mmCIF file of C-alpha atoms in Angstrom:
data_model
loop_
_atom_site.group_PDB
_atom_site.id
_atom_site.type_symbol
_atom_site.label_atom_id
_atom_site.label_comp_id
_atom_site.label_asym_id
_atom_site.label_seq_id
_atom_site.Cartn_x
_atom_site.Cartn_y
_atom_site.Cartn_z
ATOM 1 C CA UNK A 909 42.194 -43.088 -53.248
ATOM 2 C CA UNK A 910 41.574 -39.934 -55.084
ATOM 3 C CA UNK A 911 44.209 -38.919 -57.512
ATOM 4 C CA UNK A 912 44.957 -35.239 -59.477
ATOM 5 C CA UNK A 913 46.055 -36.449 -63.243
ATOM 6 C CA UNK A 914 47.763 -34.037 -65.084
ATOM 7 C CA UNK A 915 50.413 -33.956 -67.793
ATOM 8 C CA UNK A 916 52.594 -31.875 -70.259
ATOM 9 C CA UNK A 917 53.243 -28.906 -68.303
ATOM 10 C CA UNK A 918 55.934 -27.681 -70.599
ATOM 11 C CA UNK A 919 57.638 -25.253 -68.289
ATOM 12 C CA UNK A 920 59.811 -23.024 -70.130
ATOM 13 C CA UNK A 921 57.668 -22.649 -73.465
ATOM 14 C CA UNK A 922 56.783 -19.805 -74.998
ATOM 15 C CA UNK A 923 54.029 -18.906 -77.285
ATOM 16 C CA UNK A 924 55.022 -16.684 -80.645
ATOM 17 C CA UNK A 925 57.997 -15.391 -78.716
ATOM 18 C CA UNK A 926 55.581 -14.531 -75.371
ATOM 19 C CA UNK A 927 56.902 -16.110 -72.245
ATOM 20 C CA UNK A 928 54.613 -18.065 -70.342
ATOM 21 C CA UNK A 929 56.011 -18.661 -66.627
ATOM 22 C CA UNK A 930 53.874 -16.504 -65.408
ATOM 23 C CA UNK A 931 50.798 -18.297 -66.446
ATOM 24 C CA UNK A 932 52.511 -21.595 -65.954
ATOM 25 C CA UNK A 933 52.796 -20.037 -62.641
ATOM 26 C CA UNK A 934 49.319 -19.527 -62.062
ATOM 27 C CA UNK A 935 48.371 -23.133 -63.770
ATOM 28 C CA UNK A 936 50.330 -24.737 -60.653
ATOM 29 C CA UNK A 937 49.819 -22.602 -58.098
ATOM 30 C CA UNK A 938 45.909 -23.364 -58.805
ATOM 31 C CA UNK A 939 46.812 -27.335 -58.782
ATOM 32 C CA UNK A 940 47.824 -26.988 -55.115
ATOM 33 C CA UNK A 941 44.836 -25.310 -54.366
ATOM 34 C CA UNK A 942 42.890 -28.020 -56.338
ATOM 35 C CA UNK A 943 45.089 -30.532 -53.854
ATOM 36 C CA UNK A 944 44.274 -28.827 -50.589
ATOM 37 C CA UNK A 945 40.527 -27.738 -51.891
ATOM 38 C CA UNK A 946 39.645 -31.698 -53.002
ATOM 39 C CA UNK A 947 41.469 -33.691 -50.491
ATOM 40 C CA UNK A 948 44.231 -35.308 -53.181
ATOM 41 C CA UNK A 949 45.517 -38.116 -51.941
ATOM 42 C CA UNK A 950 48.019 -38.330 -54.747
ATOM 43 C CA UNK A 951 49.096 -36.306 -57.948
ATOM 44 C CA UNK A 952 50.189 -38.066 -61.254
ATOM 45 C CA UNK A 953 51.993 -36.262 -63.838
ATOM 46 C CA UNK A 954 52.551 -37.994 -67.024
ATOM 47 C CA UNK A 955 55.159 -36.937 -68.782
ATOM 48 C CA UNK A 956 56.635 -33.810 -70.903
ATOM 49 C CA UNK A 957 57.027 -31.806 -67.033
ATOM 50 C CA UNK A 958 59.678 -29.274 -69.020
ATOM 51 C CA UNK A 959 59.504 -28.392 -72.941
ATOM 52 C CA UNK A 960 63.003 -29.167 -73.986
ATOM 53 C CA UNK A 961 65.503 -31.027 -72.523
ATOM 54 C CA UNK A 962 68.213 -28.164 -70.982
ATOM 55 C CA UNK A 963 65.367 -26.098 -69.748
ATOM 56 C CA UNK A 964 65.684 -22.262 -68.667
ATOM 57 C CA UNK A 965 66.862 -21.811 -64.747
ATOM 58 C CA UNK A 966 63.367 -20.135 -64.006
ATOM 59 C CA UNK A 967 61.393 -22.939 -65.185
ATOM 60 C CA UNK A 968 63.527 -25.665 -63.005
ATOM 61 C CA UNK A 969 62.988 -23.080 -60.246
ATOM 62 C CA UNK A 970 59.248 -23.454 -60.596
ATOM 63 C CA UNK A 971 59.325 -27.014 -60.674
ATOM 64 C CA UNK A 972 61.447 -27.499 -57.427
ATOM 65 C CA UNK A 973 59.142 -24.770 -55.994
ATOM 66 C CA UNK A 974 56.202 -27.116 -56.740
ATOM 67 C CA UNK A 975 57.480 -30.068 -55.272
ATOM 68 C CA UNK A 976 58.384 -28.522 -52.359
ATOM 69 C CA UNK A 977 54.813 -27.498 -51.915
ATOM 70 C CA UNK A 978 53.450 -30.915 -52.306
ATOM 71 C CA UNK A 979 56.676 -31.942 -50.183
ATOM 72 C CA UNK A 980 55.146 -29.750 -47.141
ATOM 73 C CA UNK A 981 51.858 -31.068 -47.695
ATOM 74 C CA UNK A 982 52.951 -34.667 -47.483
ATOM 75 C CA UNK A 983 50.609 -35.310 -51.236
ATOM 76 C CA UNK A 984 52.808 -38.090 -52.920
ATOM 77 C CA UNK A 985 53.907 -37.367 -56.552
ATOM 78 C CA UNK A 986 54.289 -39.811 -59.116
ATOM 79 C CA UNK A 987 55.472 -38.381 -62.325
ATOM 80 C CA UNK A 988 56.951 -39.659 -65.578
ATOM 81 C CA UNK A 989 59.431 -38.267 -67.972
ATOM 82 C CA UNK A 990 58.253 -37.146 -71.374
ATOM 83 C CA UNK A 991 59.284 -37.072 -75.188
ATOM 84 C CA UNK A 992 60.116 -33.341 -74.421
ATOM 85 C CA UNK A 993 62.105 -33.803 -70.883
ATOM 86 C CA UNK A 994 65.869 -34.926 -70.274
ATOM 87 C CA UNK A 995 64.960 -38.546 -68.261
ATOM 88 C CA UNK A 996 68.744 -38.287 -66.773
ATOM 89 C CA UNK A 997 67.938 -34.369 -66.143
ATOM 90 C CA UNK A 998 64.565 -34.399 -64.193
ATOM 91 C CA UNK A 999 65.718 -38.036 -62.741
ATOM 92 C CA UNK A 1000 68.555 -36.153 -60.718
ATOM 93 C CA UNK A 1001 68.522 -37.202 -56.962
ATOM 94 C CA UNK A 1002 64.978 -39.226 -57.710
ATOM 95 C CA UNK A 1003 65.999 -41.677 -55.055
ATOM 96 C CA UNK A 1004 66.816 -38.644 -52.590
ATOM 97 C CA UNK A 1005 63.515 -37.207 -52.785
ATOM 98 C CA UNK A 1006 61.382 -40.510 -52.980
ATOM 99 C CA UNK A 1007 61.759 -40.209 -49.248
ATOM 100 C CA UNK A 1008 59.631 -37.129 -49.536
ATOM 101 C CA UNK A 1009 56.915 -38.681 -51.301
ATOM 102 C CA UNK A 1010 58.281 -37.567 -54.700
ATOM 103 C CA UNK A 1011 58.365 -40.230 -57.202
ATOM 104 C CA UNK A 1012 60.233 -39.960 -59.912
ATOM 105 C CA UNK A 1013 60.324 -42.516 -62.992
ATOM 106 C CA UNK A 1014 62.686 -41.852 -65.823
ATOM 107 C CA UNK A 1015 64.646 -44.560 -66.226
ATOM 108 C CA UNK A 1016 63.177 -47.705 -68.336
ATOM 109 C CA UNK A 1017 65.169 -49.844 -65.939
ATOM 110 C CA UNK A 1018 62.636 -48.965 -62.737
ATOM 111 C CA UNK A 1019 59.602 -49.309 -64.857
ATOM 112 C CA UNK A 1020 58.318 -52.656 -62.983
ATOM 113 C CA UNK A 1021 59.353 -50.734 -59.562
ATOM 114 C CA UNK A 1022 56.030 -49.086 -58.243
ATOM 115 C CA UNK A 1023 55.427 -46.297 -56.075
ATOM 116 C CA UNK A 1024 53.474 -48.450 -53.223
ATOM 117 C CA UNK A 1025 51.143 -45.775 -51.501
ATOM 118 C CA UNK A 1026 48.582 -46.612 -48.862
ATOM 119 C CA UNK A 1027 45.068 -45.788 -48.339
ATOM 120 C CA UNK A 1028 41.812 -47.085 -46.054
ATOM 121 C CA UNK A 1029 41.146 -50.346 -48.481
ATOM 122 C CA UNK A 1030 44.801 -51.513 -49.058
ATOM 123 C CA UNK A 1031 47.992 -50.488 -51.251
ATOM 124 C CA UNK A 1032 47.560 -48.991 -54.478
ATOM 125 C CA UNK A 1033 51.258 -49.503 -56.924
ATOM 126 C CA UNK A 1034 51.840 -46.526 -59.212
ATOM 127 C CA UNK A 1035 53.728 -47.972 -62.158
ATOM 128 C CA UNK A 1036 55.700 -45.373 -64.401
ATOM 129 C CA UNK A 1037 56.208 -45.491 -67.967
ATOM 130 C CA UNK A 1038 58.510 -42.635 -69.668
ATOM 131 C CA UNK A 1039 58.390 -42.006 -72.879
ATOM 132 C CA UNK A 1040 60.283 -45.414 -74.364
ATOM 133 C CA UNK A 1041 62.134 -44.633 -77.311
ATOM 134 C CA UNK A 1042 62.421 -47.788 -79.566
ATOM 135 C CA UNK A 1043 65.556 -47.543 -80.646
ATOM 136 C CA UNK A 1044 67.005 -46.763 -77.151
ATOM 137 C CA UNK A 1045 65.419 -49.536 -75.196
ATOM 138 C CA UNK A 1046 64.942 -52.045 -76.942
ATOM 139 C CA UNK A 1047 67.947 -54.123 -76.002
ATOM 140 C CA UNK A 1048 67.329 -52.630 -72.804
ATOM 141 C CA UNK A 1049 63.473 -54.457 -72.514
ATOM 142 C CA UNK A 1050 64.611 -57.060 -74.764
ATOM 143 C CA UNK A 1051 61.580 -55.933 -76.521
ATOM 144 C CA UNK A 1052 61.493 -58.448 -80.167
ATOM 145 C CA UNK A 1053 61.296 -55.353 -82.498
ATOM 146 C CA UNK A 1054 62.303 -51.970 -82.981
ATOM 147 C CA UNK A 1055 58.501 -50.694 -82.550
ATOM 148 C CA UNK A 1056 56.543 -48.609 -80.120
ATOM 149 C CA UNK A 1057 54.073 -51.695 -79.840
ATOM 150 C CA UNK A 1058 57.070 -53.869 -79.203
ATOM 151 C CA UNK A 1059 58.814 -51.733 -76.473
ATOM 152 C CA UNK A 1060 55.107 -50.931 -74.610
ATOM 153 C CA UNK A 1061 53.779 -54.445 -74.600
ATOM 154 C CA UNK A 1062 57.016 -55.349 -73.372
ATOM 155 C CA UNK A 1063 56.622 -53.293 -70.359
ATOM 156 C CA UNK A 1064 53.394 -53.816 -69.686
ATOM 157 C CA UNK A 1065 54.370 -56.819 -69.521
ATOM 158 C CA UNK A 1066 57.047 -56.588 -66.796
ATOM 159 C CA UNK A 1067 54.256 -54.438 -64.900
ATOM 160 C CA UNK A 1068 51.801 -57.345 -65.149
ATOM 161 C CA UNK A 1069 54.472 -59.233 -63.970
ATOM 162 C CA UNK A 1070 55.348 -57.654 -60.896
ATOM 163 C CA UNK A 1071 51.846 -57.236 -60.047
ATOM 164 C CA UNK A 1072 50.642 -60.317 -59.946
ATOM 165 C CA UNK A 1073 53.235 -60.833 -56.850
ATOM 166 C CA UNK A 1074 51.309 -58.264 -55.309
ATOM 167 C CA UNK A 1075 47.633 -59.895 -54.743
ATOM 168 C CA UNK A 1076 44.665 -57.871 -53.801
ATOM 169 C CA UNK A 1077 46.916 -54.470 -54.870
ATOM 170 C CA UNK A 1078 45.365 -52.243 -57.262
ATOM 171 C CA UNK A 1079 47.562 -50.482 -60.368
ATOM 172 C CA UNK A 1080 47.796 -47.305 -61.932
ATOM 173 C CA UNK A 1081 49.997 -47.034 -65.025
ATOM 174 C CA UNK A 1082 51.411 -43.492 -65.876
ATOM 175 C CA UNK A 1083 52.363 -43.813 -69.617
ATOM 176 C CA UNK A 1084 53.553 -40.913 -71.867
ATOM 177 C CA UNK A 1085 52.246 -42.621 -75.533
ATOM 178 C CA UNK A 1086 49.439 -42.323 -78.206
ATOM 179 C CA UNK A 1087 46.760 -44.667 -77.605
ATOM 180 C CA UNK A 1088 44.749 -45.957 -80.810
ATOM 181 C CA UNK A 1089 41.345 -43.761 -80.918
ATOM 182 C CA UNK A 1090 42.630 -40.466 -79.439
ATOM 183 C CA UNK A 1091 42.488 -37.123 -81.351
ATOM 184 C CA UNK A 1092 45.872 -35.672 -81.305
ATOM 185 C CA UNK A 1093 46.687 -31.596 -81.877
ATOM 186 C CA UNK A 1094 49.122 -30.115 -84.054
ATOM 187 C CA UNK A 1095 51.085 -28.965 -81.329
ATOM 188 C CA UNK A 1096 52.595 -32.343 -79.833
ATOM 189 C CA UNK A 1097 55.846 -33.626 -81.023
ATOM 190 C CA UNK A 1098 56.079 -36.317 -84.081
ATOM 191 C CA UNK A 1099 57.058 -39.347 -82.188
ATOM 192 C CA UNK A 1100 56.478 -41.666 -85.057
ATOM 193 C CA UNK A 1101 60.705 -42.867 -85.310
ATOM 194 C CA UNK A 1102 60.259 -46.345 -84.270
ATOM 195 C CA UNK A 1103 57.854 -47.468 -86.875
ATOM 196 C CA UNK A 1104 54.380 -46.467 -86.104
ATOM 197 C CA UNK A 1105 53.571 -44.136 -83.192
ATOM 198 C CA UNK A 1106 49.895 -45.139 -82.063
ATOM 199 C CA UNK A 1107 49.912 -48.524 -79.891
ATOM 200 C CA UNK A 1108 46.158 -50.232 -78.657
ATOM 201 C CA UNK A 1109 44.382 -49.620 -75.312
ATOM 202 C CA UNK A 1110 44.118 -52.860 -75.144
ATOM 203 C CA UNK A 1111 47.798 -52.802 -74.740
ATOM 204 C CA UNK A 1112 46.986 -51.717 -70.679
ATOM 205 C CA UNK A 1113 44.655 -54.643 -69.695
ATOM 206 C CA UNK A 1114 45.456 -55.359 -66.089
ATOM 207 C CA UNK A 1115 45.445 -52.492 -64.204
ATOM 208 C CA UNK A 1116 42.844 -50.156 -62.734
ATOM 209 C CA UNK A 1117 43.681 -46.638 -63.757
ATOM 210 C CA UNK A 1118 45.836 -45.432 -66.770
ATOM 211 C CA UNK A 1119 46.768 -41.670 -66.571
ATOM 212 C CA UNK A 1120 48.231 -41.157 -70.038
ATOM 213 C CA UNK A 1121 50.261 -38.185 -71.291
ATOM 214 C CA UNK A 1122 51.263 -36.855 -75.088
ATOM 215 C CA UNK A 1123 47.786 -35.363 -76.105
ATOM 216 C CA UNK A 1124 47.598 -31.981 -75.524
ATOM 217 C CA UNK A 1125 43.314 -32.587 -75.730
ATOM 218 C CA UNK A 1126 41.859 -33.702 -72.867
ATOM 219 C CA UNK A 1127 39.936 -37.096 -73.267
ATOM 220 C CA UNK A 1128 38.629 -39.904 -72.262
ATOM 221 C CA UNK A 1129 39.677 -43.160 -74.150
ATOM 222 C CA UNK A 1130 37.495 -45.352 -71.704
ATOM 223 C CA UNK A 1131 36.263 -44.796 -68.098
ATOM 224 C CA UNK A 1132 39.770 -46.307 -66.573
ATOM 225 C CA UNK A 1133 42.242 -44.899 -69.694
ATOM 226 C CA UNK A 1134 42.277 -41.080 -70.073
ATOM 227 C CA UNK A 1135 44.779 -38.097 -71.453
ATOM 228 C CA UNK A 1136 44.611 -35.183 -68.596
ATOM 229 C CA UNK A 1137 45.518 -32.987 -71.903
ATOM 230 C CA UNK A 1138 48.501 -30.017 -71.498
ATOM 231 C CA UNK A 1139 46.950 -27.359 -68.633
ATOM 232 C CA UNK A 1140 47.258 -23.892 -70.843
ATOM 233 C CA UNK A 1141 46.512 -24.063 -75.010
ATOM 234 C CA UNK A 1142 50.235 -23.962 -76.505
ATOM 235 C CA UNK A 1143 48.964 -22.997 -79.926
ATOM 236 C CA UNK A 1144 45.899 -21.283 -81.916
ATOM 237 C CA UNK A 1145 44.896 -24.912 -83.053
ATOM 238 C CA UNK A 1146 44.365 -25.447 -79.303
ATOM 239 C CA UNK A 1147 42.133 -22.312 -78.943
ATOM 240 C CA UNK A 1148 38.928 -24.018 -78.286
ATOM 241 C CA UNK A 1149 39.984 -26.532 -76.066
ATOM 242 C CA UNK A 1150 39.026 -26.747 -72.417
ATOM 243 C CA UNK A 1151 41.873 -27.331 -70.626
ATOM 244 C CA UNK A 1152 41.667 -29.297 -67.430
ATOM 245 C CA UNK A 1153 42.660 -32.225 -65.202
ATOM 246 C CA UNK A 1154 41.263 -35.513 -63.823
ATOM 247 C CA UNK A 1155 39.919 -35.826 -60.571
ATOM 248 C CA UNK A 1156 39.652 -39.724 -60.545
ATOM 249 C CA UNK A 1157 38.034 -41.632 -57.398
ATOM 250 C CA UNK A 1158 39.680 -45.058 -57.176
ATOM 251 C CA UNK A 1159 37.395 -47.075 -54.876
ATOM 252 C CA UNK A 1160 38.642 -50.417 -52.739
ATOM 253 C CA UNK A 1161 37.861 -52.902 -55.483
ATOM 254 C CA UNK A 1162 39.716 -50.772 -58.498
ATOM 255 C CA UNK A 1163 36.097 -49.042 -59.764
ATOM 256 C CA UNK A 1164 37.097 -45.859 -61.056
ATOM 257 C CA UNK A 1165 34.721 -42.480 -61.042
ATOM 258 C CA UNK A 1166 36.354 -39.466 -62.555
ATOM 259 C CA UNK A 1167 35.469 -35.586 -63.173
ATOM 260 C CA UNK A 1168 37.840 -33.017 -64.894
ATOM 261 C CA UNK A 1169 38.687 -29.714 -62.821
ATOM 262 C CA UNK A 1170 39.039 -26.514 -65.314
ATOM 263 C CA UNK A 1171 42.578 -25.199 -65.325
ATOM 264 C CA UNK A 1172 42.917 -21.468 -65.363
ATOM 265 C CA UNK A 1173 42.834 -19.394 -68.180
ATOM 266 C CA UNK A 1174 45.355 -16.807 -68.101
ATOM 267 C CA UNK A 1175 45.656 -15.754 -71.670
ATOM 268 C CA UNK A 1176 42.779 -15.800 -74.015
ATOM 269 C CA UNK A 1177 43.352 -17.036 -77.977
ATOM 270 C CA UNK A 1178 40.992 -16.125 -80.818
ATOM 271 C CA UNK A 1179 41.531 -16.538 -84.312
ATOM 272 C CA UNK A 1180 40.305 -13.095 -86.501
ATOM 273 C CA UNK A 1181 39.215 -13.346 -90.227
ATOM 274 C CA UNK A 1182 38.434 -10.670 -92.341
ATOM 275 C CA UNK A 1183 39.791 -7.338 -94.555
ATOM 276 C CA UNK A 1184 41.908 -4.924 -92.562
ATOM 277 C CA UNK A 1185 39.921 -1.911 -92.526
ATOM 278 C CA UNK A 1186 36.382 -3.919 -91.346
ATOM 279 C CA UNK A 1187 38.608 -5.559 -88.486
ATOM 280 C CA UNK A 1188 39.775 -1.937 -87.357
ATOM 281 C CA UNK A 1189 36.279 -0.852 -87.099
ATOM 282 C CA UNK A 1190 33.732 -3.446 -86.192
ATOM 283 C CA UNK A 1191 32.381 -3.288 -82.734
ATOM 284 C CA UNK A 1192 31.906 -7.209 -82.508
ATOM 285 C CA UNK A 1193 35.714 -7.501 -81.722
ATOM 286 C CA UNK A 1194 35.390 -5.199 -78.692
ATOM 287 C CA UNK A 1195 36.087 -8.105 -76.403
ATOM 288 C CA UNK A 1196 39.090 -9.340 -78.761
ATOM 289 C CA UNK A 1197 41.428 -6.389 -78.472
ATOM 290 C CA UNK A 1198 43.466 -7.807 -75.173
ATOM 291 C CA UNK A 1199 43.206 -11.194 -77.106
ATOM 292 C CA UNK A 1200 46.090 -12.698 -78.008
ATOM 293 C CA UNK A 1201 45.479 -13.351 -81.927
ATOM 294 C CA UNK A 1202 46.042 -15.166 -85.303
ATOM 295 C CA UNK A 1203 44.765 -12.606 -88.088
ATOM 296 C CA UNK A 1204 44.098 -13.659 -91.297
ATOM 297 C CA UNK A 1205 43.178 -10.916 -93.758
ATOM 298 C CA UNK A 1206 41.176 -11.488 -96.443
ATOM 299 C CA UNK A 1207 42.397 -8.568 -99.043
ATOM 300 C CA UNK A 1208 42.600 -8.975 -102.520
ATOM 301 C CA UNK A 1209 46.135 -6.788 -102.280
ATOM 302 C CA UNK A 1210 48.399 -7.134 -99.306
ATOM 303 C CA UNK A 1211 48.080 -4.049 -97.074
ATOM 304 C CA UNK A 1212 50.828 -1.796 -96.667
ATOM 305 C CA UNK A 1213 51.575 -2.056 -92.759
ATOM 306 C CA UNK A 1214 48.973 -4.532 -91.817
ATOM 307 C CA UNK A 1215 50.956 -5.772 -88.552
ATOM 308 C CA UNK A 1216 51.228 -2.213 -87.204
ATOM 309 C CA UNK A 1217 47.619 -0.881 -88.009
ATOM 310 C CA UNK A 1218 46.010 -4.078 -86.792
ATOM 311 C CA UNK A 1219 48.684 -3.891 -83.117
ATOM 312 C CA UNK A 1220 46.827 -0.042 -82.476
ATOM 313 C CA UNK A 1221 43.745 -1.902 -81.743
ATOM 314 C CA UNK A 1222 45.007 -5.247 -81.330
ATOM 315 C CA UNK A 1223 48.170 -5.036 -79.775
ATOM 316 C CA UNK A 1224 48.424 -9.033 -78.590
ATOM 317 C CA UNK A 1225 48.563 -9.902 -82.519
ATOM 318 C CA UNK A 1226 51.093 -12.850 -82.768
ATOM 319 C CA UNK A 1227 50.140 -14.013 -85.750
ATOM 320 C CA UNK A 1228 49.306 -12.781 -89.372
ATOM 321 C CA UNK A 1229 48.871 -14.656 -92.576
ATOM 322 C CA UNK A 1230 46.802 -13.298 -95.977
ATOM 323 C CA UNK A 1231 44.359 -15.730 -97.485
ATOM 324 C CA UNK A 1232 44.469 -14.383 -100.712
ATOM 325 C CA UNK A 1233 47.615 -13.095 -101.334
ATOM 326 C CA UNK A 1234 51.814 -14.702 -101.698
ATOM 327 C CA UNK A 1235 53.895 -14.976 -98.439
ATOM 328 C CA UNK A 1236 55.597 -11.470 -97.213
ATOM 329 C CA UNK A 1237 57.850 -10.718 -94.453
ATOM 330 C CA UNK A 1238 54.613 -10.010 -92.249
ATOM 331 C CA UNK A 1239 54.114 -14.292 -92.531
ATOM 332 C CA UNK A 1240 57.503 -15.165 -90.125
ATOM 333 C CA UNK A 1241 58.217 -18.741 -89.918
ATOM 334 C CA UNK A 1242 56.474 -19.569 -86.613
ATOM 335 C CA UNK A 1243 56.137 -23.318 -84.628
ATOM 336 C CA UNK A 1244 52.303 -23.376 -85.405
ATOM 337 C CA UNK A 1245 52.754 -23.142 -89.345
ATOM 338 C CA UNK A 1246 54.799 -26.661 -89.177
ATOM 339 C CA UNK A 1247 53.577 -28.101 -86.298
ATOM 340 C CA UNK A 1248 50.646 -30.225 -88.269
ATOM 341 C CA UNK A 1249 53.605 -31.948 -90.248
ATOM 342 C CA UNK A 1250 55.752 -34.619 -89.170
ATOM 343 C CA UNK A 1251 59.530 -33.461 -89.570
ATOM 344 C CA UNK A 1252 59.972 -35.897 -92.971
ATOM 345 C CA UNK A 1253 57.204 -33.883 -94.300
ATOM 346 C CA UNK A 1254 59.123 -30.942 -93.109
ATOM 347 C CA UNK A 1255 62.790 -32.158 -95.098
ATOM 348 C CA UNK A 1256 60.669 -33.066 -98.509
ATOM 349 C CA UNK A 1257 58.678 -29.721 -98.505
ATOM 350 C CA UNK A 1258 61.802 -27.936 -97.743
ATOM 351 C CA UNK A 1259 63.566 -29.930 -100.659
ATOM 352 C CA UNK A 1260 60.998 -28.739 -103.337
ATOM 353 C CA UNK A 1261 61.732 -25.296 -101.945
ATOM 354 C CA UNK A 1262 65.080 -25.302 -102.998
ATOM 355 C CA UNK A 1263 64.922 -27.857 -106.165
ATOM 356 C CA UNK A 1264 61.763 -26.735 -107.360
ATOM 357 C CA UNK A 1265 60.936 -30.295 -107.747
ATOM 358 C CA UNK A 1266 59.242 -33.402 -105.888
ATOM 359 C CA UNK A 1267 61.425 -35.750 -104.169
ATOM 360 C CA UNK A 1268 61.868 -39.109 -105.369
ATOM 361 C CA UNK A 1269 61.330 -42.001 -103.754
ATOM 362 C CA UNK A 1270 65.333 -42.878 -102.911
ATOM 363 C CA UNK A 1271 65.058 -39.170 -101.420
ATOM 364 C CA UNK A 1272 62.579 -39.088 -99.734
ATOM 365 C CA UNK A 1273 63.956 -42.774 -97.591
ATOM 366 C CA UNK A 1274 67.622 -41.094 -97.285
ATOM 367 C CA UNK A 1275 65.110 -38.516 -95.415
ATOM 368 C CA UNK A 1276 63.313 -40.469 -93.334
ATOM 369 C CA UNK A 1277 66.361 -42.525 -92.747
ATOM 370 C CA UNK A 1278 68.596 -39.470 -91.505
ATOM 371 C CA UNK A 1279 65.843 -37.746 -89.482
ATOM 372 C CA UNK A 1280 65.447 -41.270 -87.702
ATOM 373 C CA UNK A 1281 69.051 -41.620 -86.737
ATOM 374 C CA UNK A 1282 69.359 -37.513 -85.926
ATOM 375 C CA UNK A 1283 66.247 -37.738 -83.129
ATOM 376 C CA UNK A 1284 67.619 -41.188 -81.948
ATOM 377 C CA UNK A 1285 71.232 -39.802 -81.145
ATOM 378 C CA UNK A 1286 69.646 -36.375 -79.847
ATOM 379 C CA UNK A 1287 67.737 -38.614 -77.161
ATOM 380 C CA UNK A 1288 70.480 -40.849 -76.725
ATOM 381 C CA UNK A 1289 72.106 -37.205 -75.318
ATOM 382 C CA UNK A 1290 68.974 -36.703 -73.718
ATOM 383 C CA UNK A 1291 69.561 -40.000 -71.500
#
């Protein structure tokens, strides 16, 4: 069976205030082409399909567009809901369209149900795991702790479970998680409520293929457990990576053989360094001036009108910050300047701000405490 893994699409983002439909556009419109080009048998999305949990009408457009596509094309979808997505929300009508091929897995309660799809050497069960929040499902899996180890073991083990009734069947686990080993980005959401985020790949024993969502990097954590990675760079700290998806070959006795297929590149991000007037002059940034760009300037004094001299040559700058100088209105808050904190780190920077003085200890758990029960109820909505 060959199977298209991909993951944290994110429809509806925007980058420094830019929409990015369009190129989200492009992204999927090139996946079906990747589907029809490499004879998919199957596509596997893991998680984080929309970027927040009421997302804009034109991104739930796109989405239904998509699966209508694949719909028409009779591909079968698998796909998992994410830290980002609504699981009641993109679950709507999921056992409607599972006639269509599209299967939908939001709900912890359906986790041991596969997708059972067919090919020359036998069936092949596509087990979904959503992004489990502890707090949420733990009674639910009657998991023994409050723990992202706990709740994932726990369903692993109801997969293993349901399996093993199932001999000679081979397994693929969708998961939306962080698997010990992988290199995160700054980008992805702190999901570390629930005591500590990163769980074993070990954790997965038992099953052929695990197509794992959460990392924005595409990577390999063995040959049968790999992140697919987000399909478009969501920040400059994802500038350099190559964005792409898994074309994985899953052969009659559960050997897996996999090769990534580029996504498309619709915007280009660079990262500039250097004093004002040597940026607006030097010929080697000919082929940055329809980049879109994070300027840092490198002035001893803060030049007057930086933003709009640097926009006459560079007018995709969507970033500026001064190495050597105090913040200014030029250096707007932005997603990218906090997203390499976890949202504790966030509260106790924000409370030196204002005290001009370091947290203590009591503080700092009445932090940690509230931010824990804030994201807990906020998913609780989510369900």
């Amino acid at each position: 069976m060959r199977i298209l893994h991909t993951s944290d699409w994110h429809l509806g983002r925007s980058f420094h205030r830019e929409p990015l439909l369009t190129a989200q556009r492009a992204f999927l419109e090139d996946m079906i082409d990747v589907v029809k080009r490499e004879h998919v048998d199957a596509v596997a999305v893991a998680g984080d399909v929309y970027d927040r949990a009421i997302p804009p009408l034109e991104a739930i457009d796109l989405f239904q567009h998509t699966l209508a596509q694949l719909a028409e094309l009779k591909i079968p979808l698998v796909m998992i809901s994410g830290n980002h997505d609504s699981p009641r929300r993109l679950g709507v009508n999921s056992r409607l369209i599972e006639h269509v091929g599209i299967h939908l897995r939001t709900d912890p309660h359906d986790l041991a149900r596969p997708a059972l799809l067919q090919d020359a050497h036998g069936q092949v069960a596509f087990y979904g795991l959503p992004y489990l929040e502890p707090a949420l499902v733990r009674e639910i899996l009657d998991a023994p702790t409050t723990s992202h180890h706990a709740v994932l073991s726990t369903a692993m083990d109801r997969i293993r479970e349901d399996l093993a009734t199932r001999p000679g069947t081979r397994a693929v686990v969708l998961a939306h998680a962080f698997v010990t080993g992988a290199e995160p980005s700054p980008s992805e959401r702190d999901i570390t409520v629930g005591g500590v985020a990163n769980v074993p790949a070990s954790l997965f024993d038992g099953v052929d293929y695990v197509a794992l969502g959460h990392l924005h990097r595409s990577q390999r954590i063995n040959d049968r457990i790999r992140y697919s990675g987000s399909p478009l760079p969501y920040s400059f700290t994802e500038a350099d990576h190559s964005k792409s998806m898994w074309l994985v070959d899953l052969d009659g006795d559960g050997a897996v053989t996999a090769r990534t297929i580029p996504c498309p590149r619709p915007y280009h991000l660079a990262r500039l360094q250097g004093h004002l007037d040597d940026l607006l002059t030097d010929s080697r940034h000919t082929d940055l001036e329809q980049a879109w760009l994070h300027v840092t300037l490198t002035d001893t004094s803060r030049p007057h009108m930086a933003m709009e001299r640097l926009r006459q040559r560079f007018p995709h700058v969507l970033k500026l910050t001064h190495a050597t100088a105090g913040p200014s209105a030029d250096d707007l808050p932005s997603r990218e300047r906090v997203e390499s904190l976890t949202d504790h780190e966030i509260a106790v920077g924000f409370l030196r701000h204002v005290t001009h003085a370091d947290a203590t200890e009591p503080e700092r758990d009445l932090l940690r405490r509230g931010i824990d029960h804030v994201r807990v109820a906020a998913q609780g909505e989510a369900l």
